[in-house]
Coordinates of C-alpha atoms and ligand atoms in Angstrom, one line a residue:
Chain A
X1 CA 0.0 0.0 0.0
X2 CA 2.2 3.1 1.3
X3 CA 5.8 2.2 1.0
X4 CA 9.1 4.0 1.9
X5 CA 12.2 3.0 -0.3
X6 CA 15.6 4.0 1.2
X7 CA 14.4 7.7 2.1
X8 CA 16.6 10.2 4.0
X9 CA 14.2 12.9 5.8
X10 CA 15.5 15.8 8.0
X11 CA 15.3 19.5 9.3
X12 CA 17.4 22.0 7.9
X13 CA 20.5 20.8 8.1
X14 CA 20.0 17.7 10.7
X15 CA 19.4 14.4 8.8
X16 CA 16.6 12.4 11.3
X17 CA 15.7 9.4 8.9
X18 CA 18.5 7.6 7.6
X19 CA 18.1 5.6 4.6
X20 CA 14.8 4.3 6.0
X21 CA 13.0 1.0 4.2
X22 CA 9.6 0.1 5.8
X23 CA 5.8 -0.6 4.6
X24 CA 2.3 -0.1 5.4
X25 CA 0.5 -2.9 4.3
X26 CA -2.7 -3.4 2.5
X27 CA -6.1 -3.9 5.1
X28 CA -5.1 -4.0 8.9
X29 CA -2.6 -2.1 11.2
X30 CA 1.0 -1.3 10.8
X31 CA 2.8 -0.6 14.1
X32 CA 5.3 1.7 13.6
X33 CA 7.2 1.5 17.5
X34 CA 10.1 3.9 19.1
X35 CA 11.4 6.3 21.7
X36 CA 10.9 9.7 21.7
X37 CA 12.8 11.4 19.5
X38 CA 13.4 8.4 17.2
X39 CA 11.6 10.3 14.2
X40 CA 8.3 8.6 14.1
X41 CA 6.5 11.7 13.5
X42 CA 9.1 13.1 10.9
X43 CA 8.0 9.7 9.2
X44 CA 4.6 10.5 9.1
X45 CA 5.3 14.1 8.2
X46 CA 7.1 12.8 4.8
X47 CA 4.5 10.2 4.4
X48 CA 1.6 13.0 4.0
X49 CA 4.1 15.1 2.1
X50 CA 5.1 18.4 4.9
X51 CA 8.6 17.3 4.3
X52 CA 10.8 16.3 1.3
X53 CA 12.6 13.4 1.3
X54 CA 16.3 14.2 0.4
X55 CA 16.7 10.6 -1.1
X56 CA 14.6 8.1 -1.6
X57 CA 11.4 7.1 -3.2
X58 CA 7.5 7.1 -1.2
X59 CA 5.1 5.0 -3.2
X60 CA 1.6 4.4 -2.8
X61 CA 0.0 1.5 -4.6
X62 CA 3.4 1.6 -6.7
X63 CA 2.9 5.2 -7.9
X64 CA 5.8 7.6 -6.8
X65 CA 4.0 10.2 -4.9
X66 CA 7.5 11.6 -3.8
X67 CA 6.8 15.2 -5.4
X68 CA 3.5 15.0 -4.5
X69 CA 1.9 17.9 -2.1
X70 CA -0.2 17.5 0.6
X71 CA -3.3 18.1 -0.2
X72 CA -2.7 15.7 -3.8
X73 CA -2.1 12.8 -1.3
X74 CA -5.1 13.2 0.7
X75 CA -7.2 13.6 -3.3
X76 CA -5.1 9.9 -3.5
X77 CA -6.6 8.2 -0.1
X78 CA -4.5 9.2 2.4
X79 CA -5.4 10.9 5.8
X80 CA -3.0 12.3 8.7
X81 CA -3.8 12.5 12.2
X82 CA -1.2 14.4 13.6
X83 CA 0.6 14.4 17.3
X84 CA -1.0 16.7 19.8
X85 CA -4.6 16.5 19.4
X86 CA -4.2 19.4 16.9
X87 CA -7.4 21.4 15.5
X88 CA -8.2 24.6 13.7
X89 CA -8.7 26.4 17.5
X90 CA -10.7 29.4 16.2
X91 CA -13.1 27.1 14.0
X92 CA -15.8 25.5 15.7
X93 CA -16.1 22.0 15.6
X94 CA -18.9 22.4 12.8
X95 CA -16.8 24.3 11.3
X96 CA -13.8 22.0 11.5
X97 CA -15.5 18.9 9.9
X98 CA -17.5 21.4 7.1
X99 CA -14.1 22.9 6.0
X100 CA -12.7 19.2 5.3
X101 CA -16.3 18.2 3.7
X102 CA -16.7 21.2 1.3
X103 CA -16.5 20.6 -1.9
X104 CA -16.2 17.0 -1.3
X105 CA -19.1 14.8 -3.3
X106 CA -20.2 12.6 -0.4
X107 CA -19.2 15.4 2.0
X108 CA -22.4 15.1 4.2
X109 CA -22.6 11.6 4.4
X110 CA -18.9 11.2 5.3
X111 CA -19.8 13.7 7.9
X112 CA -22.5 11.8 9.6
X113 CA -20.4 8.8 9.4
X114 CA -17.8 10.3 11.3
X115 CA -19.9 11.8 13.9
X116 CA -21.5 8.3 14.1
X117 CA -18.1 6.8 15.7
X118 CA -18.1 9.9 17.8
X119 CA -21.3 11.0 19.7
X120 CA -19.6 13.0 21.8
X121 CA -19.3 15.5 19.3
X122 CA -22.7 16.0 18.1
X123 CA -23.3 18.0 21.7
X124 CA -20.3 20.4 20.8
X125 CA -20.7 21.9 17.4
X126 CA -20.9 25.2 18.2
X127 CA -17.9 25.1 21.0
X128 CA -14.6 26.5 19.4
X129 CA -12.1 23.0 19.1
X130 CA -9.5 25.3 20.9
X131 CA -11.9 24.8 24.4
X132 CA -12.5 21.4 23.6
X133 CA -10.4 18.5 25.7
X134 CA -7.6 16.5 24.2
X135 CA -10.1 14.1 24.1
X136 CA -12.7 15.8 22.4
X137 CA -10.0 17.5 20.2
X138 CA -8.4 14.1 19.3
X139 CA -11.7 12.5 18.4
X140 CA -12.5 15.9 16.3
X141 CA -9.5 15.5 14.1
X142 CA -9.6 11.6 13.4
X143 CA -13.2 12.4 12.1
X144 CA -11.6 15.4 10.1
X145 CA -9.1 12.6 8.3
X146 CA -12.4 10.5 8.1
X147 CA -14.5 12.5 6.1
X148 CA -12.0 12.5 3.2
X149 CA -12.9 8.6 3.2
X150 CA -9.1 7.7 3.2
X151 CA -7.9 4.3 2.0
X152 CA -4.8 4.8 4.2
X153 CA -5.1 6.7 7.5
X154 CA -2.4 7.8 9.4
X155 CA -2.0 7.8 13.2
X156 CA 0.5 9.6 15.1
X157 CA 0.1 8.7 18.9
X158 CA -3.8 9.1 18.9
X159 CA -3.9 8.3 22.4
X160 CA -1.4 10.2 23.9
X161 CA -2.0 12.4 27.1
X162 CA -5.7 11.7 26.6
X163 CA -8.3 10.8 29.6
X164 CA -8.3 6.9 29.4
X165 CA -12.1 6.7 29.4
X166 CA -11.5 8.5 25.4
X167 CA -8.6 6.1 24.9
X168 CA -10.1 3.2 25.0
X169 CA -13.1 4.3 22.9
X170 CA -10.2 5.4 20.1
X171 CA -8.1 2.0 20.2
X172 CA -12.0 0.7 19.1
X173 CA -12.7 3.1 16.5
X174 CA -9.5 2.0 15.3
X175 CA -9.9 -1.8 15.3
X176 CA -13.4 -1.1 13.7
X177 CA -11.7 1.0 11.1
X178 CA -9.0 -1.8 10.1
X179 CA -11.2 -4.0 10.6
X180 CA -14.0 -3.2 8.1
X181 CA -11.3 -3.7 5.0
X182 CA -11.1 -0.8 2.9
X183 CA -9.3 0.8 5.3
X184 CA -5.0 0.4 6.0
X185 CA -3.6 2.2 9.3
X186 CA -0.3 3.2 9.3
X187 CA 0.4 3.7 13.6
X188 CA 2.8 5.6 15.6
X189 CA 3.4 5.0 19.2
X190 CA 6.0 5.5 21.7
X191 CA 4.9 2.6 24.3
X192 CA 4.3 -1.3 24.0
X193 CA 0.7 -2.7 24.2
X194 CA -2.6 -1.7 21.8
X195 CA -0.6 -0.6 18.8
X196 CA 1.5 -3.7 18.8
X197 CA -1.4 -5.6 19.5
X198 CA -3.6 -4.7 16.9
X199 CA -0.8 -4.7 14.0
X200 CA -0.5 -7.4 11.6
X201 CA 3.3 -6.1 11.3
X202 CA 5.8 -4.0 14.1
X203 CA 8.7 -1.8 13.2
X204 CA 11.2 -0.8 15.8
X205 CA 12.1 2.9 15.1
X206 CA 15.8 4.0 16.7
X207 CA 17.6 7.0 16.1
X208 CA 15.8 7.0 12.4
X209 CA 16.3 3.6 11.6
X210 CA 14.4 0.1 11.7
X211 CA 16.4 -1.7 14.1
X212 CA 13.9 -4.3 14.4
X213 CA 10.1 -5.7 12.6
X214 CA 8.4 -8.5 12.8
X215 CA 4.5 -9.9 13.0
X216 CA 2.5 -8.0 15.2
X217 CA 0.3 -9.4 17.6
X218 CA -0.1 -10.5 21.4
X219 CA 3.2 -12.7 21.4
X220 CA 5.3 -9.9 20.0
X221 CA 4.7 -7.4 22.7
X222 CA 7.6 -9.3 24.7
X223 CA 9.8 -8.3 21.5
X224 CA 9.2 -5.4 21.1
X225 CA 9.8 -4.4 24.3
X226 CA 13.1 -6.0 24.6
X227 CA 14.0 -4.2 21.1
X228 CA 13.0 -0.8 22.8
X229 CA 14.9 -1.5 25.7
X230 CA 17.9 -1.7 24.2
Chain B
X1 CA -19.5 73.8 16.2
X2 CA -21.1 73.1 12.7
X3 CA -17.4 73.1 11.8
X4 CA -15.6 70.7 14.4
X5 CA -18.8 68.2 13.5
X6 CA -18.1 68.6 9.8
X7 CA -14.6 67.8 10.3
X8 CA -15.5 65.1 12.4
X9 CA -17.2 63.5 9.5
X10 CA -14.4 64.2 7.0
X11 CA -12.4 62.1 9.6
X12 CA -15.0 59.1 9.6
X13 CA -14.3 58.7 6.1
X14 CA -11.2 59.0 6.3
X15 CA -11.2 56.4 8.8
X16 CA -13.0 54.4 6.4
X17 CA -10.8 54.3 3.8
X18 CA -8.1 53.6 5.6
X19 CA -10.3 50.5 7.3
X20 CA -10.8 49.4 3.5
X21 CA -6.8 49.1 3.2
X22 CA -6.0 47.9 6.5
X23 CA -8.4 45.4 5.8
X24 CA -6.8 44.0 3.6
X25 CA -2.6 44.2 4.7
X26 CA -4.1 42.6 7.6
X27 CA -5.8 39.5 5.1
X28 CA -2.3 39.2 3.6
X29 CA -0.3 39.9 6.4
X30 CA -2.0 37.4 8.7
X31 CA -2.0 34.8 5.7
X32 CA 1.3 35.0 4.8
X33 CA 3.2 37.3 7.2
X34 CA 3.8 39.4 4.2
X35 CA 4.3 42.9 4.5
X36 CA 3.4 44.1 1.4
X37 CA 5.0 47.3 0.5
X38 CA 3.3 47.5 -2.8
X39 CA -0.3 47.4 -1.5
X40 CA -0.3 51.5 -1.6
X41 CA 0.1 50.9 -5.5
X42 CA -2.9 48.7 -5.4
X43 CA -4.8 51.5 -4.0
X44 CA -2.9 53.8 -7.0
X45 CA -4.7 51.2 -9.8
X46 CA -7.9 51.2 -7.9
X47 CA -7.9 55.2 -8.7
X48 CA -6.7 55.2 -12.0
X49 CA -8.8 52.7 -12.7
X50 CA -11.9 55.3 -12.8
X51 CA -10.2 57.3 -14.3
X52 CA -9.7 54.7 -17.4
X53 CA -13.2 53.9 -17.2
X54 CA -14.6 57.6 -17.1
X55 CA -12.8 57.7 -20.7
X56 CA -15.1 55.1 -21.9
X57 CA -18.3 55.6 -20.4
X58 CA -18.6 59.3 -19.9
X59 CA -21.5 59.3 -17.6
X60 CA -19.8 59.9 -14.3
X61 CA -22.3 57.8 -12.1
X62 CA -22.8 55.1 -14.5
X63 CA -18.3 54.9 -14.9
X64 CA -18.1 54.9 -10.6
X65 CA -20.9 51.6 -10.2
X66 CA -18.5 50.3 -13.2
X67 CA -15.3 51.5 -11.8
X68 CA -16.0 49.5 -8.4
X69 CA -15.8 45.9 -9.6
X70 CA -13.5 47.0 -12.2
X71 CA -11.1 48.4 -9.7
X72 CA -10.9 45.4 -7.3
X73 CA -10.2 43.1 -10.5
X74 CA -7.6 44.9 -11.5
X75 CA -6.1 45.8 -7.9
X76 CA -6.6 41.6 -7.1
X77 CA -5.2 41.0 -10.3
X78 CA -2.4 42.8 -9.6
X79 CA -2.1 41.3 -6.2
X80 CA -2.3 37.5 -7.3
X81 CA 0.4 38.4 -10.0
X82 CA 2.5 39.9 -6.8
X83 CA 2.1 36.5 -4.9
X84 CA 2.6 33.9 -7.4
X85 CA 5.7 35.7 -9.0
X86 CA 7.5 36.8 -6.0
X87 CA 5.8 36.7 -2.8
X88 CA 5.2 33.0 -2.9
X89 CA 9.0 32.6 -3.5
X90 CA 10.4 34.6 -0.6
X91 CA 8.0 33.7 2.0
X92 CA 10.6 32.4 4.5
X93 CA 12.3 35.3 4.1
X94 CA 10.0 38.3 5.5
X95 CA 12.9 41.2 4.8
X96 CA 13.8 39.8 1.5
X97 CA 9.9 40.3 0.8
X98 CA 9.5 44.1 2.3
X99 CA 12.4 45.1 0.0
X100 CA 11.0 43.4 -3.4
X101 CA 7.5 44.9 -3.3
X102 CA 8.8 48.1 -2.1
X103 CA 11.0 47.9 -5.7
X104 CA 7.8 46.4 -7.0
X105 CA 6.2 49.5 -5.5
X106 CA 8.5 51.7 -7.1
X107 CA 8.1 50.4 -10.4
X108 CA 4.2 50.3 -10.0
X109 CA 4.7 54.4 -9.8
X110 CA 6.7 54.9 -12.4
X111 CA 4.6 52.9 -14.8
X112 CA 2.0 54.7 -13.5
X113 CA 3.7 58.2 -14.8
X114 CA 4.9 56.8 -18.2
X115 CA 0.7 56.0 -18.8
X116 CA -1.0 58.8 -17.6
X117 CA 2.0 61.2 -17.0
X118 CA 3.5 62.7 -14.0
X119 CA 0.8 65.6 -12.6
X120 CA -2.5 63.9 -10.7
X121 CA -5.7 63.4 -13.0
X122 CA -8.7 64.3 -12.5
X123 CA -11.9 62.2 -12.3
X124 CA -15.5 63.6 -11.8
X125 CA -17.9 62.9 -9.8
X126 CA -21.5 62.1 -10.2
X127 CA -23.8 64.4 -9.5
X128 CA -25.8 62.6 -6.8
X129 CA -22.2 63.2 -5.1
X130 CA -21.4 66.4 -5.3
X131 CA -23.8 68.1 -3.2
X132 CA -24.8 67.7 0.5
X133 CA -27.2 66.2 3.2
X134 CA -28.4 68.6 5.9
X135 CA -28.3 67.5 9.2
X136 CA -29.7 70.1 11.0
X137 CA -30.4 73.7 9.8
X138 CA -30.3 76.4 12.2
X139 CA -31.8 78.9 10.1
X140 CA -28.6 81.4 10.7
X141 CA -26.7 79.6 8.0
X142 CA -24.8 77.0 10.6
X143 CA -26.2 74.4 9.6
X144 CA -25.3 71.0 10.4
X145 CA -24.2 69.4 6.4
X146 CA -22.4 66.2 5.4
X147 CA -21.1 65.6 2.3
X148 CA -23.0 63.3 -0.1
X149 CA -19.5 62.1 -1.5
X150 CA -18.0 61.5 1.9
X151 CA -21.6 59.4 3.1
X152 CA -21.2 57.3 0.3
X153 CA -17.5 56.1 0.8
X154 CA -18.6 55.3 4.7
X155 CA -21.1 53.4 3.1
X156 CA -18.7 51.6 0.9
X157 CA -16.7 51.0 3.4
X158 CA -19.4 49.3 6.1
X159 CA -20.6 47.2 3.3
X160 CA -16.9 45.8 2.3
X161 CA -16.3 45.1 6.2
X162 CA -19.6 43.2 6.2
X163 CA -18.9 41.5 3.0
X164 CA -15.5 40.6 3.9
X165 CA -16.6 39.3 7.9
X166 CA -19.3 37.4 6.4
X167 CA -17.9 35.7 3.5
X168 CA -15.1 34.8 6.3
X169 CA -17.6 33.4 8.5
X170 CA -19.7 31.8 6.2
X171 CA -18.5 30.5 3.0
X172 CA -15.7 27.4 1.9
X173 CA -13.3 29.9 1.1
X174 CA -13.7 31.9 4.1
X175 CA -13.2 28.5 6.2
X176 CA -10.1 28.0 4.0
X177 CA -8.6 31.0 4.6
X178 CA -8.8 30.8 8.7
X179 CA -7.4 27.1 8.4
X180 CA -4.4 28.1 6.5
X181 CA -4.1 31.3 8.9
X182 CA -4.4 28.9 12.2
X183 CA -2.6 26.3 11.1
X184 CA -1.3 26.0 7.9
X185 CA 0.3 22.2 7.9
X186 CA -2.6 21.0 9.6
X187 CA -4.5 22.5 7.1
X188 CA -2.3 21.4 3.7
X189 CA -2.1 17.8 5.8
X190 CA -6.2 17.7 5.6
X191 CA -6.7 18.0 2.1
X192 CA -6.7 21.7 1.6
X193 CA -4.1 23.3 -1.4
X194 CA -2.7 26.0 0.4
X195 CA -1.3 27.6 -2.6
X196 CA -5.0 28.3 -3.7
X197 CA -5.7 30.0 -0.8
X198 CA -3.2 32.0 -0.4
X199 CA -3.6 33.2 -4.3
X200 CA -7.3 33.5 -3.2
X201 CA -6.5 35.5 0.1
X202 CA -4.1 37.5 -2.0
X203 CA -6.8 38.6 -4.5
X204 CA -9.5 39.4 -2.0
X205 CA -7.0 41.9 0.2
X206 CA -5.5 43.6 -3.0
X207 CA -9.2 44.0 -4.4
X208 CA -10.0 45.9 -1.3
X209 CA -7.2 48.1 -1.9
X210 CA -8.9 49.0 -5.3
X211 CA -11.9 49.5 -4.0
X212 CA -10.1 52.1 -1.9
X213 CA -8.6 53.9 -4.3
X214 CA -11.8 54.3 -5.7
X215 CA -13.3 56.0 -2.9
X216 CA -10.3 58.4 -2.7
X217 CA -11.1 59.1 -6.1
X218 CA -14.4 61.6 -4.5
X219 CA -12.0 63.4 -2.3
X220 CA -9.1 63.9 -3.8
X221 CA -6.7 64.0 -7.0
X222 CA -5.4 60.6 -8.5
X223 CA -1.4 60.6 -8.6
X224 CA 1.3 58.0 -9.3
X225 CA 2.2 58.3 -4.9
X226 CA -1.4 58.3 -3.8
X227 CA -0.8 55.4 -2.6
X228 CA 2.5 55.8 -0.7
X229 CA 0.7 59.2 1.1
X230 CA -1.9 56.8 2.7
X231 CA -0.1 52.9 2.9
X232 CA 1.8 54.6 6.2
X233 CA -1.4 55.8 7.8
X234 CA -3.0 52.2 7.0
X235 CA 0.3 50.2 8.5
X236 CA -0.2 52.3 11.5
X237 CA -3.9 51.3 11.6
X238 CA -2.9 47.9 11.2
X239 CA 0.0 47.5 14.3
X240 CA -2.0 49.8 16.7
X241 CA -5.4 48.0 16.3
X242 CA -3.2 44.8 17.0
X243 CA -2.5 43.1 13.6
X244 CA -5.9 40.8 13.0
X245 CA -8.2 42.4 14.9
X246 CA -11.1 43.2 13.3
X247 CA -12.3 45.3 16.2
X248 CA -9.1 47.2 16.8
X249 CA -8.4 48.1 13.0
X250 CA -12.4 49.6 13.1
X251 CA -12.0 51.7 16.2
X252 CA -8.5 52.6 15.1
X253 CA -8.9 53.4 11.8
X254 CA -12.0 55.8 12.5
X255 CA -9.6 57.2 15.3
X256 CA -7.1 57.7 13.4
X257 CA -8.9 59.5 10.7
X258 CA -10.9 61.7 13.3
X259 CA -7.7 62.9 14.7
X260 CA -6.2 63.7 11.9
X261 CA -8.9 66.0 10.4
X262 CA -9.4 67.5 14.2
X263 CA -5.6 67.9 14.1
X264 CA -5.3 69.2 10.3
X265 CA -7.8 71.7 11.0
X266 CA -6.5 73.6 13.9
X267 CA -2.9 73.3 12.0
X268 CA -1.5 72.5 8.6
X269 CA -1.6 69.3 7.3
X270 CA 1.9 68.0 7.8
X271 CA 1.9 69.7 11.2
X272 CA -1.0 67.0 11.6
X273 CA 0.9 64.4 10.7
X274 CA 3.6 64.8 12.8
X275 CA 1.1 65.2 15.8
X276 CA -0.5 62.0 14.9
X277 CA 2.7 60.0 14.7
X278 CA 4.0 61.4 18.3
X279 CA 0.1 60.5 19.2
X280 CA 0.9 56.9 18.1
X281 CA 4.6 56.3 19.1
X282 CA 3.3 57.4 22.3
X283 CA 0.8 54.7 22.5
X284 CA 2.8 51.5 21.1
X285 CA 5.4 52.7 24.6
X286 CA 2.2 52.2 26.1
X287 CA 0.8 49.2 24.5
X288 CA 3.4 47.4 22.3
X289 CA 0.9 44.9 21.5
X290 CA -1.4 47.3 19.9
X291 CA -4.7 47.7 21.2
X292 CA -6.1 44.7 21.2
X293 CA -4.0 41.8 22.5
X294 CA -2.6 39.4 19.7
X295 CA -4.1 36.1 20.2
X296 CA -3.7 34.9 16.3
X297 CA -1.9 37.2 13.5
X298 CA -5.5 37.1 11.8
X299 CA -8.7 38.3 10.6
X300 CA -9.8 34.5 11.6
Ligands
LIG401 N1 10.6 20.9 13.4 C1 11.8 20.4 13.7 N2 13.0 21.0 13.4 C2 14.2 20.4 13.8 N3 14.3 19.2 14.3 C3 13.2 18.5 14.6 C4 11.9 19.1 14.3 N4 11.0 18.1 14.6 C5 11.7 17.1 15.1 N5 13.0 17.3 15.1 C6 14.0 16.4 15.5 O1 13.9 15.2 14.8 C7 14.1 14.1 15.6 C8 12.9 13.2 15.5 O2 11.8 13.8 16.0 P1 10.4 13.2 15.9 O3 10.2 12.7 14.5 O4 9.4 14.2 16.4 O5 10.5 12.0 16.8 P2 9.3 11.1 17.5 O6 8.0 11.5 16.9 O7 9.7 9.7 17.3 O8 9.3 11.4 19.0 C9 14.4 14.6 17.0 O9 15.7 14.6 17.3 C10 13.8 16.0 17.0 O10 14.6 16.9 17.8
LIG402 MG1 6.4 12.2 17.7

């Protein structure tokens, strides 16, 4: 689905990911596990198109979308969830979810759907997203990436520094997601347990290289966590 | 009395043109952090515009209603031409940018003089504009008047600051715009080409500039520096109304234009300019942060 030949991806002048080889497979999760600081979220950044590659090649389907912008990856299936629980903080939720559905064909529908996974939001329409909680804000912006009806979403620690009562209501809306087919998830996190879990495949992220992958599941949690621990 | 009242109302419009071009610096500044140097010129074309048109349709009502959309055309025209050649390309590098489009400003004026030549040029105005409203007659000949010309340009201006909150507020392009303004990956990462916008953005403040120069056109003469005269005025609208703030740049920008034309008429006009500026340097020592306190660099 969403692969990453050999690609070198920094910041100015810092290099972050070093000649880095991994790939999202088609239908299910793919794990994508490191420290802080290990460039997880400089992968995702590249993957979704805010930074260049300096080398290397980022395919999707097998069609280089390495020059690609943004917003032509997102016309091509993909969706990003960033870190942080980010919104547009001045745009109401409504607001939030009608800028991603205008203009889009099944706009309203996708809408519904979205809100569907997240009651919670249909009492805060009218509350600006920046005096929502992480929670609310987290669920806000994975039923932003929804709407655009990705084939390929992408997760960057969607359950970090949220209330657990939300967190366990994501991890669900993201098996359901995987689940239904259709759908691939591409998933960042920092700790051992859900992520690893639910992935049909693990990578072990250090320094901004794969030191370690392997079949996800409930038996490779102890692997993982003695490849993080190193 | 009649007098101080009458120059009170010369200031309101004043303070409403300069709300038409603070306006929009503060659309493109807040999109793009651009200070635009060559937004005066904008204002220039807007003028000029009128001008062209009056040579075509001679009736001078008729050639103003024509001269409006006309005006912000050409002025947005000019201002998406600005963005995609240079702006766009420099837009890491904030002085790079002040010095092109002040060159680009330069330039602007001097094809401005080859065209129509160096002296100002005269437009006229429509009849309906020429005379004036009384207020409140006295019956010893103080009465209370306001100019029909100056009315209509504090009309103009009210209905672009509607146009412009509500199409903000309520339209996919409006929604675009504060996206890209509050967070601009976020946005390009959902699916939104920020390019667009920005172009977009670009057109709508620059078309407000010609808009404005076609107000001046009822008060004044139409010169290749018309612009550069008021741009200062509108920058200083812009940083003491706190740059985004829709409801500092309104109270500032009448203020600022009511003190002036109190100011000009007790002394001379550049003494009045000198005043205002101490007035102002006076205030940012106060309040730094303009006005209004800074929470975005937006309209949004
Ligand atoms: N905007 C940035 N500018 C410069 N360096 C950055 C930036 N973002 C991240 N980095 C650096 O890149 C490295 C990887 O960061 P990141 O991808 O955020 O890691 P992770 O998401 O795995 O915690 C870190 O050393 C970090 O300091
Ligand atoms: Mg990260």
């Amino acid at each position: 689905m969403l692969e990453f030949d050999g690609i070198d991806v920094g910041y100015g002048r810092s290099v972050v990911l070093h000649d880095l080889s991994l790939a999202a497979r088609d239908g299910g999760v793919t794990a994508v596990l490191g420290h802080n600081g290990a460039g997880k979220s400089t992968l995702l950044r590249a993957a979704i198109g805010l930074l260049k590659p300096r080398a290397g090649t980022i395919r999707l389907d097998g069609a280089d979308i390495t020059g690609l912008a943004p917003h032509q990856r997102v016309a091509r299936g993909m969706a990003y969830v960033p870190q942080g629980q980010q919104s547009f903080p001045h745009l109401t939720t409504a607001e939030n979810l009608q800028l991603i559905a205008d203009g889009r064909r099944n706009g309203k529908a996708a809408t519904a759907e979205a809100l569907g996974l997240f009651p919670a939001l249909a009492g805060l329409m009218n509350r600006r997203a920046g005096l929502l909680s992480g929670g609310q804000r987290q669920q806000l912006a994975i039923a932003r990436a929804l709407i655009t009806e990705p084939r390929l979403l992408l997760l960057d620690e969607p359950t970090e520094g949220i209330q657990p009562s939300v967190v366990a209501e994501i991890e669900q809306t993201i098996l359901s997601l995987a689940g239904r087919g259709g759908m691939s998830v591409l998933l960042v996190e920092q700790h051992v347990g859900f992520a690893v879990r639910a992935a049909g495949r693990y990578y072990v992220l250090e320094a901004g290289r794969v030191t370690s992958s392997g079949q996800g599941g409930e038996d490779a949690e102890s692997a993982v966590r003695e490849a993080l621990a190193v | 009395m009649t007098l101080v009242f009458s120059q009170l109302f010369t200031g309101i419009s004043i303070g409403a043109v300069l709300l038409l071009i603070a306006l929009g610096l503060s659309l493109t500044f807040g999109q793009m952090n651009v200070i635009n140097m060559a937004h005066g010129e904008f204002i220039m074309a807007g003028a000029y515009t009128v001008y062209v048109v009056q040579q075509i349709i001679t009736n001078a009502g008729v050639s103003l209603l024509v001269a409006l959309p006309v005006a912000f055309l050409v002025a947005g025209a000019m201002g998406v031409v600005l963005e995609f050649l240079l702006i766009r390309r420099l837009y890491t590098r904030p002085l790079d940018t002040l010095l092109v489009t002040w060159g680009v400003a330069l330039i602007l004026q001097q094809l401005a003089r080859d065209i129509f030549g160096a002296p100002n040029v005269q437009t006229r105005a429509p009849d309906l504009l020429t005379g004036s409203i009384t207020i409140f007659s006295s019956g010893d000949g103080n009465d209370l008047m306001v100019a029909n010309s100056r009315l209509f340009i504090l009309t103009l201006a009210l209905l672009a600051v509607a146009a412009l909150t509500l199409g903000l507020r309520m339209t996919p392009l409006g929604r675009r715009i504060r996206a890209v303004v509050q967070n601009r990956d976020l946005a390009a990462a959902s699916g939104i080409a920020t390019g667009r916008v920005d172009r977009m953005t670009f057109f709508i403040g620059s078309g407000l500039a010609g808009i404005a120069g076609v107000a001046l056109t009822l008060v004044g003469p139409i010169g290749p520096t018309m612009g550069t005269n008021i741009i200062i005025d509108a920058f200083l609208v812009v940083v003491v109304g706190g740059i985004g703030q829709l409801k500092g740049t309104v109270i500032v920008a009448f203020a600022l234009g009511m003190m002036q034309s109190l100011v000009e008429y007790s002394t001379t006009i550049s003494v009045a300019k000198v005043l205002v500026f101490l007035t102002i340097v006076a205030f940012l020592q106060w309040r730094p942060q303009g006005l209004f306190t800074l929470r975005t660099r937006s309209l949004a």
